[in-house]
């Protein structure tokens, strides 16, 4: 029932796991094209992970109340919000797909997801993907020792709703470390100055799910896939972030990660991961 604080050794482990998750997404990026199935992406992702001395955390992951997750990654297409299960259906031009990967390297978890536009998509779909990326960063820049979790949620919600997008409430970011999902919950909505205070050495994910329509979601009969009730498009981005005294270090950056928006202060960690 407590939030874990990573010591120097834990931070080294979390950096390596986070970097590997980012590099896995870099490896998958050129594959996400019309005609490939999400099962093919899943098989390639798992093989790459194993070849890099790591394990796919989602495979057989079974939190209470769930059947074991059957695949190595999550692929959530169009109105799917999260936890989409890869299958044999080919991706088609105009789809937007979230690929969410979590690797376990030397016992530490790295968790990250990105949106991919398959071929050319509608302006509305591209805008949703871009604004959700920006929303994630509005949350990330609030991270520092002494800040409240509510500051993160508020920043994301305020930005999203000002753009006419809705914030999914049922799923949230989380502490992460030796376990996939640790305390605390990181809500993507809220009030400034509320909830737990962050401390240096905490590692959390920030992973907002934003809908073009209403915020309500439902679970499909497979027990995993979450979709928007109104079938509107949904997008999500995720990074794993270390809390530091002076701010944050994004652990899942890699050379292929889309650049942070211009409002994000340049830090040595950002500059080195981007090179
Ligand atoms: N990667 C997801 C997250 O960001 C969790 C997926 S759980 C799974 O927390 F079992 F669906 F893989
Ligand atoms: Co996560
Ligand atoms: Co994830």
PDB file of C-alpha atoms and ligand atoms in Angstrom:
ATOM      1  CA  UNK A   1       0.000   0.000   0.000  1.00  0.00           C
ATOM      2  CA  UNK A   2       2.958   2.348  -0.343  1.00  0.00           C
ATOM      3  CA  UNK A   3       4.648   4.191  -3.166  1.00  0.00           C
ATOM      4  CA  UNK A   4       8.111   2.815  -3.925  1.00  0.00           C
ATOM      5  CA  UNK A   5      11.086   5.207  -4.071  1.00  0.00           C
ATOM      6  CA  UNK A   6      13.848   4.059  -6.417  1.00  0.00           C
ATOM      7  CA  UNK A   7      17.410   4.332  -5.131  1.00  0.00           C
ATOM      8  CA  UNK A   8      20.391   4.971  -7.432  1.00  0.00           C
ATOM      9  CA  UNK A   9      20.476   1.331  -8.525  1.00  0.00           C
ATOM     10  CA  UNK A  10      16.742   1.283  -9.185  1.00  0.00           C
ATOM     11  CA  UNK A  11      17.014   4.432 -11.270  1.00  0.00           C
ATOM     12  CA  UNK A  12      19.744   2.834 -13.392  1.00  0.00           C
ATOM     13  CA  UNK A  13      17.465  -0.184 -13.914  1.00  0.00           C
ATOM     14  CA  UNK A  14      14.428   1.952 -14.737  1.00  0.00           C
ATOM     15  CA  UNK A  15      16.461   4.035 -17.216  1.00  0.00           C
ATOM     16  CA  UNK A  16      17.525   0.893 -19.062  1.00  0.00           C
ATOM     17  CA  UNK A  17      14.007  -0.569 -19.140  1.00  0.00           C
ATOM     18  CA  UNK A  18      12.464   2.729 -20.207  1.00  0.00           C
ATOM     19  CA  UNK A  19      14.989   3.289 -22.967  1.00  0.00           C
ATOM     20  CA  UNK A  20      14.371  -0.241 -24.260  1.00  0.00           C
ATOM     21  CA  UNK A  21      10.601   0.344 -24.399  1.00  0.00           C
ATOM     22  CA  UNK A  22      11.218   3.509 -26.438  1.00  0.00           C
ATOM     23  CA  UNK A  23      13.586   1.681 -28.764  1.00  0.00           C
ATOM     24  CA  UNK A  24      11.019  -1.089 -29.261  1.00  0.00           C
ATOM     25  CA  UNK A  25       8.513   1.525 -30.412  1.00  0.00           C
ATOM     26  CA  UNK A  26      11.186   2.965 -32.735  1.00  0.00           C
ATOM     27  CA  UNK A  27      11.715  -0.519 -34.205  1.00  0.00           C
ATOM     28  CA  UNK A  28       7.960  -0.999 -34.738  1.00  0.00           C
ATOM     29  CA  UNK A  29       7.350   2.445 -36.270  1.00  0.00           C
ATOM     30  CA  UNK A  30       8.171   1.667 -39.929  1.00  0.00           C
ATOM     31  CA  UNK A  31       6.120  -1.549 -39.753  1.00  0.00           C
ATOM     32  CA  UNK A  32       2.841   0.187 -38.923  1.00  0.00           C
ATOM     33  CA  UNK A  33       1.580   0.459 -42.513  1.00  0.00           C
ATOM     34  CA  UNK A  34      -1.616  -0.514 -44.380  1.00  0.00           C
ATOM     35  CA  UNK A  35      -1.847  -4.300 -44.809  1.00  0.00           C
ATOM     36  CA  UNK A  36       0.063  -5.467 -41.734  1.00  0.00           C
ATOM     37  CA  UNK A  37      -1.989  -7.172 -39.027  1.00  0.00           C
ATOM     38  CA  UNK A  38      -1.640  -6.298 -35.363  1.00  0.00           C
ATOM     39  CA  UNK A  39      -0.768  -9.968 -34.737  1.00  0.00           C
ATOM     40  CA  UNK A  40       2.252  -9.590 -37.014  1.00  0.00           C
ATOM     41  CA  UNK A  41       3.320  -6.462 -35.107  1.00  0.00           C
ATOM     42  CA  UNK A  42       2.808  -8.364 -31.838  1.00  0.00           C
ATOM     43  CA  UNK A  43       5.023 -11.302 -32.917  1.00  0.00           C
ATOM     44  CA  UNK A  44       7.789  -8.974 -34.113  1.00  0.00           C
ATOM     45  CA  UNK A  45       7.588  -6.936 -30.894  1.00  0.00           C
ATOM     46  CA  UNK A  46       7.902 -10.006 -28.685  1.00  0.00           C
ATOM     47  CA  UNK A  47      10.797 -11.427 -30.731  1.00  0.00           C
ATOM     48  CA  UNK A  48      12.652  -8.077 -30.583  1.00  0.00           C
ATOM     49  CA  UNK A  49      12.087  -7.840 -26.823  1.00  0.00           C
ATOM     50  CA  UNK A  50      13.422 -11.339 -26.174  1.00  0.00           C
ATOM     51  CA  UNK A  51      16.390 -10.714 -28.501  1.00  0.00           C
ATOM     52  CA  UNK A  52      17.216  -7.684 -26.334  1.00  0.00           C
ATOM     53  CA  UNK A  53      17.306  -9.716 -23.128  1.00  0.00           C
ATOM     54  CA  UNK A  54      13.906  -8.607 -21.893  1.00  0.00           C
ATOM     55  CA  UNK A  55      10.376  -9.965 -21.440  1.00  0.00           C
ATOM     56  CA  UNK A  56       7.013  -8.618 -22.657  1.00  0.00           C
ATOM     57  CA  UNK A  57       5.128  -7.695 -19.474  1.00  0.00           C
ATOM     58  CA  UNK A  58       1.581  -7.867 -20.920  1.00  0.00           C
ATOM     59  CA  UNK A  59       1.877 -11.536 -21.990  1.00  0.00           C
ATOM     60  CA  UNK A  60      -0.186 -13.581 -19.498  1.00  0.00           C
ATOM     61  CA  UNK A  61      -0.558 -10.528 -17.238  1.00  0.00           C
ATOM     62  CA  UNK A  62      -3.580 -11.286 -15.049  1.00  0.00           C
ATOM     63  CA  UNK A  63      -4.642  -8.577 -12.609  1.00  0.00           C
ATOM     64  CA  UNK A  64      -7.522  -9.650 -10.335  1.00  0.00           C
ATOM     65  CA  UNK A  65     -10.844  -9.774 -12.149  1.00  0.00           C
ATOM     66  CA  UNK A  66      -9.180 -10.323 -15.545  1.00  0.00           C
ATOM     67  CA  UNK A  67      -8.393 -13.352 -17.652  1.00  0.00           C
ATOM     68  CA  UNK A  68      -4.670 -13.501 -18.550  1.00  0.00           C
ATOM     69  CA  UNK A  69      -3.810 -11.026 -21.303  1.00  0.00           C
ATOM     70  CA  UNK A  70      -3.019 -13.194 -24.359  1.00  0.00           C
ATOM     71  CA  UNK A  71      -0.524 -11.040 -26.305  1.00  0.00           C
ATOM     72  CA  UNK A  72       2.790  -9.222 -25.891  1.00  0.00           C
ATOM     73  CA  UNK A  73       1.543  -5.701 -26.713  1.00  0.00           C
ATOM     74  CA  UNK A  74      -1.727  -3.748 -26.824  1.00  0.00           C
ATOM     75  CA  UNK A  75      -2.971  -2.334 -30.132  1.00  0.00           C
ATOM     76  CA  UNK A  76      -6.008  -0.037 -29.911  1.00  0.00           C
ATOM     77  CA  UNK A  77      -7.506   1.111 -33.200  1.00  0.00           C
ATOM     78  CA  UNK A  78      -9.797   4.100 -33.894  1.00  0.00           C
ATOM     79  CA  UNK A  79     -12.649   3.994 -31.306  1.00  0.00           C
ATOM     80  CA  UNK A  80     -10.702   1.512 -29.163  1.00  0.00           C
ATOM     81  CA  UNK A  81      -9.447   3.385 -26.104  1.00  0.00           C
ATOM     82  CA  UNK A  82      -6.905   0.949 -24.654  1.00  0.00           C
ATOM     83  CA  UNK A  83      -6.000  -2.736 -24.122  1.00  0.00           C
ATOM     84  CA  UNK A  84      -6.931  -3.725 -27.682  1.00  0.00           C
ATOM     85  CA  UNK A  85      -5.819  -7.313 -28.345  1.00  0.00           C
ATOM     86  CA  UNK A  86      -3.789  -7.889 -31.525  1.00  0.00           C
ATOM     87  CA  UNK A  87      -5.554  -9.991 -34.177  1.00  0.00           C
ATOM     88  CA  UNK A  88      -5.230 -11.059 -37.830  1.00  0.00           C
ATOM     89  CA  UNK A  89      -7.141  -8.131 -39.353  1.00  0.00           C
ATOM     90  CA  UNK A  90      -4.904  -5.949 -41.554  1.00  0.00           C
ATOM     91  CA  UNK A  91      -4.547  -2.274 -40.715  1.00  0.00           C
ATOM     92  CA  UNK A  92      -6.066  -0.032 -43.355  1.00  0.00           C
ATOM     93  CA  UNK A  93      -5.334   3.448 -44.644  1.00  0.00           C
ATOM     94  CA  UNK A  94      -6.940   6.034 -42.397  1.00  0.00           C
ATOM     95  CA  UNK A  95      -6.766   3.982 -39.194  1.00  0.00           C
ATOM     96  CA  UNK A  96      -5.189   5.486 -36.112  1.00  0.00           C
ATOM     97  CA  UNK A  97      -3.602   2.921 -33.820  1.00  0.00           C
ATOM     98  CA  UNK A  98      -2.072   3.082 -30.376  1.00  0.00           C
ATOM     99  CA  UNK A  99       0.775   0.630 -29.811  1.00  0.00           C
ATOM    100  CA  UNK A 100       1.441   0.166 -26.077  1.00  0.00           C
ATOM    101  CA  UNK A 101       4.541  -1.779 -25.070  1.00  0.00           C
ATOM    102  CA  UNK A 102       5.872  -2.742 -21.649  1.00  0.00           C
ATOM    103  CA  UNK A 103       9.201  -4.521 -21.279  1.00  0.00           C
ATOM    104  CA  UNK A 104      10.768  -6.080 -18.193  1.00  0.00           C
ATOM    105  CA  UNK A 105      14.558  -5.709 -18.236  1.00  0.00           C
ATOM    106  CA  UNK A 106      16.578  -7.048 -15.289  1.00  0.00           C
ATOM    107  CA  UNK A 107      13.388  -6.975 -13.207  1.00  0.00           C
ATOM    108  CA  UNK A 108      12.451  -3.346 -14.006  1.00  0.00           C
ATOM    109  CA  UNK A 109       9.465  -2.249 -16.135  1.00  0.00           C
ATOM    110  CA  UNK A 110       9.454   0.326 -18.958  1.00  0.00           C
ATOM    111  CA  UNK A 111       5.983   1.286 -20.255  1.00  0.00           C
ATOM    112  CA  UNK A 112       5.309   3.546 -23.250  1.00  0.00           C
ATOM    113  CA  UNK A 113       2.806   3.995 -26.048  1.00  0.00           C
ATOM    114  CA  UNK A 114       2.491   6.093 -29.184  1.00  0.00           C
ATOM    115  CA  UNK A 115      -0.157   6.805 -31.788  1.00  0.00           C
ATOM    116  CA  UNK A 116       0.433   5.853 -35.406  1.00  0.00           C
ATOM    117  CA  UNK A 117      -1.482   7.174 -38.376  1.00  0.00           C
ATOM    118  CA  UNK A 118      -1.835   4.415 -41.001  1.00  0.00           C
ATOM    119  CA  UNK A 119      -1.368   5.880 -44.468  1.00  0.00           C
ATOM    120  CA  UNK A 120      -3.220   9.166 -44.605  1.00  0.00           C
ATOM    121  CA  UNK A 121      -5.928   9.820 -42.035  1.00  0.00           C
ATOM    122  CA  UNK A 122      -8.580  12.512 -41.710  1.00  0.00           C
ATOM    123  CA  UNK A 123      -7.623  15.908 -40.334  1.00  0.00           C
ATOM    124  CA  UNK A 124      -9.776  15.203 -37.249  1.00  0.00           C
ATOM    125  CA  UNK A 125      -7.918  11.943 -36.582  1.00  0.00           C
ATOM    126  CA  UNK A 126      -4.497  13.559 -36.992  1.00  0.00           C
ATOM    127  CA  UNK A 127      -5.517  16.468 -34.774  1.00  0.00           C
ATOM    128  CA  UNK A 128      -6.696  14.091 -32.035  1.00  0.00           C
ATOM    129  CA  UNK A 129      -3.360  12.233 -32.093  1.00  0.00           C
ATOM    130  CA  UNK A 130      -1.312  15.446 -32.007  1.00  0.00           C
ATOM    131  CA  UNK A 131      -3.360  17.076 -29.243  1.00  0.00           C
ATOM    132  CA  UNK A 132      -3.240  13.947 -27.075  1.00  0.00           C
ATOM    133  CA  UNK A 133       0.568  13.953 -27.385  1.00  0.00           C
ATOM    134  CA  UNK A 134       0.560  17.581 -26.306  1.00  0.00           C
ATOM    135  CA  UNK A 135      -1.805  16.792 -23.403  1.00  0.00           C
ATOM    136  CA  UNK A 136       0.591  14.119 -22.119  1.00  0.00           C
ATOM    137  CA  UNK A 137       3.418  16.670 -22.079  1.00  0.00           C
ATOM    138  CA  UNK A 138       1.258  19.224 -20.254  1.00  0.00           C
ATOM    139  CA  UNK A 139       1.071  16.592 -17.498  1.00  0.00           C
ATOM    140  CA  UNK A 140       4.757  15.644 -17.642  1.00  0.00           C
ATOM    141  CA  UNK A 141       5.994  19.220 -17.142  1.00  0.00           C
ATOM    142  CA  UNK A 142       4.090  19.413 -13.827  1.00  0.00           C
ATOM    143  CA  UNK A 143       6.205  16.598 -12.403  1.00  0.00           C
ATOM    144  CA  UNK A 144       8.707  17.568  -9.697  1.00  0.00           C
ATOM    145  CA  UNK A 145       9.305  16.774  -6.031  1.00  0.00           C
ATOM    146  CA  UNK A 146       6.631  18.529  -3.964  1.00  0.00           C
ATOM    147  CA  UNK A 147       4.051  18.781  -6.734  1.00  0.00           C
ATOM    148  CA  UNK A 148       0.687  17.106  -6.201  1.00  0.00           C
ATOM    149  CA  UNK A 149      -0.749  14.371  -8.390  1.00  0.00           C
ATOM    150  CA  UNK A 150      -3.795  16.614  -8.850  1.00  0.00           C
ATOM    151  CA  UNK A 151      -1.559  19.182 -10.571  1.00  0.00           C
ATOM    152  CA  UNK A 152      -0.808  16.648 -13.324  1.00  0.00           C
ATOM    153  CA  UNK A 153      -4.421  15.624 -13.831  1.00  0.00           C
ATOM    154  CA  UNK A 154      -5.609  19.200 -13.842  1.00  0.00           C
ATOM    155  CA  UNK A 155      -3.082  20.294 -16.472  1.00  0.00           C
ATOM    156  CA  UNK A 156      -4.104  17.471 -18.795  1.00  0.00           C
ATOM    157  CA  UNK A 157      -7.836  17.957 -18.287  1.00  0.00           C
ATOM    158  CA  UNK A 158      -7.701  21.710 -18.716  1.00  0.00           C
ATOM    159  CA  UNK A 159      -5.773  21.464 -21.971  1.00  0.00           C
ATOM    160  CA  UNK A 160      -7.894  18.605 -23.357  1.00  0.00           C
ATOM    161  CA  UNK A 161     -11.258  20.162 -22.596  1.00  0.00           C
ATOM    162  CA  UNK A 162     -10.169  23.536 -23.982  1.00  0.00           C
ATOM    163  CA  UNK A 163      -9.585  21.697 -27.277  1.00  0.00           C
ATOM    164  CA  UNK A 164     -13.068  20.140 -27.154  1.00  0.00           C
ATOM    165  CA  UNK A 165     -11.755  16.668 -26.248  1.00  0.00           C
ATOM    166  CA  UNK A 166     -12.912  14.526 -23.319  1.00  0.00           C
ATOM    167  CA  UNK A 167     -10.744  12.725 -20.754  1.00  0.00           C
ATOM    168  CA  UNK A 168     -11.352   9.034 -20.040  1.00  0.00           C
ATOM    169  CA  UNK A 169     -11.800   8.571 -16.263  1.00  0.00           C
ATOM    170  CA  UNK A 170     -11.814   4.799 -15.828  1.00  0.00           C
ATOM    171  CA  UNK A 171      -8.118   4.252 -16.644  1.00  0.00           C
ATOM    172  CA  UNK A 172      -5.114   6.116 -15.360  1.00  0.00           C
ATOM    173  CA  UNK A 173      -1.344   6.247 -15.159  1.00  0.00           C
ATOM    174  CA  UNK A 174       0.395   4.402 -12.342  1.00  0.00           C
ATOM    175  CA  UNK A 175       3.494   3.912 -10.305  1.00  0.00           C
ATOM    176  CA  UNK A 176       5.886   1.481 -11.980  1.00  0.00           C
ATOM    177  CA  UNK A 177       9.066  -0.325 -11.008  1.00  0.00           C
ATOM    178  CA  UNK A 178       9.673  -3.954 -10.142  1.00  0.00           C
ATOM    179  CA  UNK A 179       5.920  -4.291 -10.556  1.00  0.00           C
ATOM    180  CA  UNK A 180       3.972  -3.320 -13.706  1.00  0.00           C
ATOM    181  CA  UNK A 181       1.254  -1.408 -11.837  1.00  0.00           C
ATOM    182  CA  UNK A 182       2.249   0.123  -8.508  1.00  0.00           C
ATOM    183  CA  UNK A 183       0.792   2.890  -6.422  1.00  0.00           C
ATOM    184  CA  UNK A 184      -0.107   5.670  -6.907  1.00  0.00           C
ATOM    185  CA  UNK A 185      -2.860   6.007  -9.480  1.00  0.00           C
ATOM    186  CA  UNK A 186      -2.118   8.952 -11.778  1.00  0.00           C
ATOM    187  CA  UNK A 187      -5.457  10.408 -12.824  1.00  0.00           C
ATOM    188  CA  UNK A 188      -5.624  12.456 -16.012  1.00  0.00           C
ATOM    189  CA  UNK A 189      -8.159  14.883 -14.528  1.00  0.00           C
ATOM    190  CA  UNK A 190      -8.366  16.667 -11.201  1.00  0.00           C
ATOM    191  CA  UNK A 191      -7.760  19.759  -9.115  1.00  0.00           C
ATOM    192  CA  UNK A 192      -4.430  21.482  -8.436  1.00  0.00           C
ATOM    193  CA  UNK A 193      -3.015  20.960  -4.937  1.00  0.00           C
ATOM    194  CA  UNK A 194      -4.973  17.745  -4.300  1.00  0.00           C
ATOM    195  CA  UNK A 195      -3.883  14.109  -3.815  1.00  0.00           C
ATOM    196  CA  UNK A 196      -0.408  12.765  -2.949  1.00  0.00           C
ATOM    197  CA  UNK A 197       2.749  14.830  -3.161  1.00  0.00           C
ATOM    198  CA  UNK A 198       5.454  13.554  -5.486  1.00  0.00           C
ATOM    199  CA  UNK A 199       8.886  12.709  -4.090  1.00  0.00           C
ATOM    200  CA  UNK A 200      12.216  12.371  -5.869  1.00  0.00           C
ATOM    201  CA  UNK A 201      12.805   8.742  -6.862  1.00  0.00           C
ATOM    202  CA  UNK A 202       9.191   7.927  -7.625  1.00  0.00           C
ATOM    203  CA  UNK A 203       8.595   6.538 -11.116  1.00  0.00           C
ATOM    204  CA  UNK A 204       5.156   6.952 -12.659  1.00  0.00           C
ATOM    205  CA  UNK A 205       3.486   6.722 -16.029  1.00  0.00           C
ATOM    206  CA  UNK A 206       1.462   9.505 -17.607  1.00  0.00           C
ATOM    207  CA  UNK A 207      -0.833   8.066 -20.270  1.00  0.00           C
ATOM    208  CA  UNK A 208      -3.903  10.167 -21.056  1.00  0.00           C
ATOM    209  CA  UNK A 209      -6.693   8.715 -23.170  1.00  0.00           C
ATOM    210  CA  UNK A 210      -8.628  11.480 -24.935  1.00  0.00           C
ATOM    211  CA  UNK A 211     -11.841  11.013 -26.916  1.00  0.00           C
ATOM    212  CA  UNK A 212     -13.090  13.143 -29.786  1.00  0.00           C
ATOM    213  CA  UNK A 213     -16.634  12.632 -28.480  1.00  0.00           C
ATOM    214  CA  UNK A 214     -18.027  11.801 -25.044  1.00  0.00           C
ATOM    215  CA  UNK A 215     -15.804  10.411 -22.304  1.00  0.00           C
ATOM    216  CA  UNK A 216     -17.814   7.272 -21.504  1.00  0.00           C
ATOM    217  CA  UNK A 217     -16.287   3.889 -22.324  1.00  0.00           C
ATOM    218  CA  UNK A 218     -17.284   0.240 -22.182  1.00  0.00           C
ATOM    219  CA  UNK A 219     -15.505  -3.112 -22.139  1.00  0.00           C
ATOM    220  CA  UNK A 220     -15.877  -5.554 -25.010  1.00  0.00           C
ATOM    221  CA  UNK A 221     -16.804  -9.218 -24.549  1.00  0.00           C
ATOM    222  CA  UNK A 222     -13.125 -10.271 -24.727  1.00  0.00           C
ATOM    223  CA  UNK A 223     -12.703  -8.905 -21.196  1.00  0.00           C
ATOM    224  CA  UNK A 224      -9.928  -6.489 -22.201  1.00  0.00           C
ATOM    225  CA  UNK A 225     -10.652  -4.163 -25.102  1.00  0.00           C
ATOM    226  CA  UNK A 226     -12.061  -0.796 -24.028  1.00  0.00           C
ATOM    227  CA  UNK A 227     -14.019   1.269 -26.571  1.00  0.00           C
ATOM    228  CA  UNK A 228     -15.781   4.622 -26.574  1.00  0.00           C
ATOM    229  CA  UNK A 229     -19.508   4.207 -25.926  1.00  0.00           C
ATOM    230  CA  UNK A 230     -20.357   6.678 -28.700  1.00  0.00           C
ATOM    231  CA  UNK A 231     -17.800   5.036 -31.058  1.00  0.00           C
ATOM    232  CA  UNK A 232     -15.925   8.332 -31.387  1.00  0.00           C
ATOM    233  CA  UNK A 233     -12.166   8.203 -32.036  1.00  0.00           C
ATOM    234  CA  UNK A 234      -9.825   7.878 -29.065  1.00  0.00           C
ATOM    235  CA  UNK A 235      -6.074   8.466 -28.748  1.00  0.00           C
ATOM    236  CA  UNK A 236      -3.443   7.775 -26.090  1.00  0.00           C
ATOM    237  CA  UNK A 237       0.266   8.435 -25.516  1.00  0.00           C
ATOM    238  CA  UNK A 238       2.354   7.178 -22.619  1.00  0.00           C
ATOM    239  CA  UNK A 239       5.747   7.825 -21.080  1.00  0.00           C
ATOM    240  CA  UNK A 240       7.396   6.491 -17.927  1.00  0.00           C
ATOM    241  CA  UNK A 241       8.747   9.413 -15.886  1.00  0.00           C
ATOM    242  CA  UNK A 242      11.177   9.715 -12.962  1.00  0.00           C
ATOM    243  CA  UNK A 243      10.431  12.416 -10.367  1.00  0.00           C
ATOM    244  CA  UNK A 244      13.518  14.492  -9.534  1.00  0.00           C
ATOM    245  CA  UNK A 245      14.100  17.331  -7.055  1.00  0.00           C
ATOM    246  CA  UNK A 246      14.134  19.879  -9.845  1.00  0.00           C
ATOM    247  CA  UNK A 247      11.565  18.309 -12.178  1.00  0.00           C
ATOM    248  CA  UNK A 248      11.353  15.170 -14.251  1.00  0.00           C
ATOM    249  CA  UNK A 249      13.333  12.772 -16.378  1.00  0.00           C
ATOM    250  CA  UNK A 250      11.377  10.991 -19.117  1.00  0.00           C
ATOM    251  CA  UNK A 251      12.731   7.433 -19.068  1.00  0.00           C
ATOM    252  CA  UNK A 252      11.061   6.124 -22.248  1.00  0.00           C
ATOM    253  CA  UNK A 253      12.596   8.615 -24.662  1.00  0.00           C
ATOM    254  CA  UNK A 254      14.514   7.165 -27.603  1.00  0.00           C
ATOM    255  CA  UNK A 255      15.889   8.550 -30.865  1.00  0.00           C
ATOM    256  CA  UNK A 256      12.595   7.942 -32.704  1.00  0.00           C
ATOM    257  CA  UNK A 257      10.286   9.468 -30.098  1.00  0.00           C
ATOM    258  CA  UNK A 258       8.380  12.452 -31.463  1.00  0.00           C
ATOM    259  CA  UNK A 259       9.897  15.688 -30.156  1.00  0.00           C
ATOM    260  CA  UNK A 260       8.371  17.295 -27.092  1.00  0.00           C
ATOM    261  CA  UNK A 261       6.233  20.384 -27.783  1.00  0.00           C
ATOM    262  CA  UNK A 262       7.964  23.773 -27.712  1.00  0.00           C
ATOM    263  CA  UNK A 263       6.650  24.640 -24.224  1.00  0.00           C
ATOM    264  CA  UNK A 264       8.691  21.819 -22.645  1.00  0.00           C
ATOM    265  CA  UNK A 265      11.941  23.102 -21.117  1.00  0.00           C
ATOM    266  CA  UNK A 266      15.076  21.587 -22.611  1.00  0.00           C
ATOM    267  CA  UNK A 267      16.910  19.412 -20.100  1.00  0.00           C
ATOM    268  CA  UNK A 268      20.204  17.501 -20.312  1.00  0.00           C
ATOM    269  CA  UNK A 269      18.230  14.223 -20.161  1.00  0.00           C
ATOM    270  CA  UNK A 270      16.009  15.261 -23.051  1.00  0.00           C
ATOM    271  CA  UNK A 271      18.924  16.495 -25.134  1.00  0.00           C
ATOM    272  CA  UNK A 272      20.979  13.308 -24.649  1.00  0.00           C
ATOM    273  CA  UNK A 273      18.111  10.896 -25.342  1.00  0.00           C
ATOM    274  CA  UNK A 274      17.250  12.743 -28.533  1.00  0.00           C
ATOM    275  CA  UNK A 275      20.769  12.421 -29.954  1.00  0.00           C
TER     276      UNK A 275
HETATM  277  N1  LIG B   1       0.483  -1.011 -20.864  1.00  0.00           N
HETATM  278  C1  LIG B   1      -0.772  -0.765 -20.206  1.00  0.00           C
HETATM  279  C2  LIG B   1      -0.533   0.392 -19.280  1.00  0.00           C
HETATM  280  O1  LIG B   1      -0.097   1.385 -19.763  1.00  0.00           O
HETATM  281  C3  LIG B   1      -1.304  -1.927 -19.467  1.00  0.00           C
HETATM  282  C4  LIG B   1      -1.682  -3.051 -20.319  1.00  0.00           C
HETATM  283  S1  LIG B   1      -2.233  -4.348 -19.329  1.00  0.00           S
HETATM  284  C5  LIG B   1      -2.414  -5.566 -20.470  1.00  0.00           C
HETATM  285  O2  LIG B   1      -0.686   0.384 -18.101  1.00  0.00           O
HETATM  286  F1  LIG B   1      -2.567  -6.634 -19.811  1.00  0.00           F
HETATM  287  F2  LIG B   1      -3.457  -5.248 -21.244  1.00  0.00           F
HETATM  288  F3  LIG B   1      -1.357  -5.609 -21.217  1.00  0.00           F
HETATM  289 CO1  LIG B   2       0.998   2.236 -18.182  1.00  0.00          CO
HETATM  290 CO1  LIG B   3       1.286   1.070 -21.324  1.00  0.00          CO
END
